[in-house]
Amino acid sequence: NDLSNLYPAVQNTLLCLSKTYGCLELKTFGGLAQEAIQYCTDACIVASQEIAKSKGLLKSQLFLIKNLLALREQLSLFNVDFGSQETELDFSHMRDHLRRILSGETSLFALGASNAVFQLIGNARPRISKMHFDSKRELEKRLKTCCESYIMGVTKLSVEPMLSFITKVTATRVASTKKALKDHAFATPSKLIEIVTTVNQALEGELPKAIRGMKKYLDSPNTHLVLFKPIKSNIAEAHGQIAHLLESEYDSETIKMVPLMPPPKLMAILDSLS
């Protein structure tokens, strides 16, 4: 596979693993691979943080998705266990003894078993804890988290005013206020018109731009589908909730004034981006 468009850390990691696979015992290779994957994943995360500073969060997330996805796909070619057992010495149980000494609850000068030093020494043996670490599984967790963040980022880019409005409506209902929704400052008909107008502009401007960027950066149509399907669902859900609030909380005159997209038109726009 062509790795030339991937981050150098990913290229070098995969090249190293491909050169050593078959030359080392599987157990030895597995240990090497685990360290390499962990280093590579961390390097990609650091690079994405730098990209976020200069090019924005969405582009940094696309960078991370692209490289972690490629890394995961290439690792499937190696028939090896990427996990390892790690042993750690745990001294956490000693914190309470130290706290009591520092706060003066136990005496350093007491005679016998109640002496603070004797108690500390008596409990100074570390507990041995064993942990199973799987670098490939950690990579998949990072990838999943990044995909979820990207999905929410594009959702907010499209319908943030609606989401904010719905959150405020929920807060007023929790507060059990008797005041009609339309009488709240954030929910007047003019405010609602402004909110929906802003969202309509985003759906025809910012959203298509973001999706074009995703398709340009990520090669796989399957990846496009996996990312865009929940975005599409989130946008439709936000519109559905606004429509329900209009029907239940506002009069017919306000409903006519609010330029909420009818479902067929909304679906047509979203389907055209798939």
PDB file of N, CA and C in Angstrom, residues 47 49 57 64 136 147 150 156 166 179 183 211 232:
ATOM      1  N   ALA A  47       1.201  15.835  16.967  1.00  0.00           N
ATOM      2  CA  ALA A  47       1.149  16.545  15.684  1.00  0.00           C
ATOM      3  C   ALA A  47      -0.231  17.151  15.442  1.00  0.00           C
ATOM      4  N   GLN A  49      -2.319  18.164  17.659  1.00  0.00           N
ATOM      5  CA  GLN A  49      -2.478  19.328  18.542  1.00  0.00           C
ATOM      6  C   GLN A  49      -1.828  20.568  17.939  1.00  0.00           C
ATOM      7  N   LEU A  57      -9.537  22.892  14.659  1.00  0.00           N
ATOM      8  CA  LEU A  57      -9.780  21.601  15.297  1.00  0.00           C
ATOM      9  C   LEU A  57     -10.228  20.526  14.317  1.00  0.00           C
ATOM     10  N   LEU A  64      -5.722  13.174  12.421  1.00  0.00           N
ATOM     11  CA  LEU A  64      -5.570  12.074  13.368  1.00  0.00           C
ATOM     12  C   LEU A  64      -6.362  10.852  12.914  1.00  0.00           C
ATOM     13  N   LYS A 136      -2.674  -1.900  20.512  1.00  0.00           N
ATOM     14  CA  LYS A 136      -3.614  -1.821  19.387  1.00  0.00           C
ATOM     15  C   LYS A 136      -5.000  -1.424  19.881  1.00  0.00           C
ATOM     16  N   CYS A 147     -13.040  10.184  16.244  1.00  0.00           N
ATOM     17  CA  CYS A 147     -14.179  10.163  15.318  1.00  0.00           C
ATOM     18  C   CYS A 147     -15.412  10.792  15.967  1.00  0.00           C
ATOM     19  N   TYR A 150     -14.992  14.521  16.088  1.00  0.00           N
ATOM     20  CA  TYR A 150     -15.175  15.124  14.761  1.00  0.00           C
ATOM     21  C   TYR A 150     -16.658  15.198  14.412  1.00  0.00           C
ATOM     22  N   LYS A 156     -22.057  20.583  15.515  1.00  0.00           N
ATOM     23  CA  LYS A 156     -22.139  21.929  16.101  1.00  0.00           C
ATOM     24  C   LYS A 156     -21.925  23.012  15.052  1.00  0.00           C
ATOM     25  N   ILE A 166     -32.205  24.337  22.438  1.00  0.00           N
ATOM     26  CA  ILE A 166     -32.827  23.156  23.054  1.00  0.00           C
ATOM     27  C   ILE A 166     -32.328  22.972  24.487  1.00  0.00           C
ATOM     28  N   LYS A 179     -43.785  30.390  33.266  1.00  0.00           N
ATOM     29  CA  LYS A 179     -43.716  31.350  32.173  1.00  0.00           C
ATOM     30  C   LYS A 179     -43.737  30.627  30.832  1.00  0.00           C
ATOM     31  N   ASP A 183     -42.210  33.614  25.944  1.00  0.00           N
ATOM     32  CA  ASP A 183     -42.034  34.843  26.716  1.00  0.00           C
ATOM     33  C   ASP A 183     -40.631  34.976  27.314  1.00  0.00           C
ATOM     34  N   ILE A 211     -17.757  18.875   4.683  1.00  0.00           N
ATOM     35  CA  ILE A 211     -17.849  17.531   4.105  1.00  0.00           C
ATOM     36  C   ILE A 211     -16.925  17.389   2.903  1.00  0.00           C
ATOM     37  N   LYS A 232     -25.541  13.413   9.982  1.00  0.00           N
ATOM     38  CA  LYS A 232     -26.847  13.562   9.326  1.00  0.00           C
ATOM     39  C   LYS A 232     -27.985  13.317  10.311  1.00  0.00           C
TER      40      LYS A 232
END
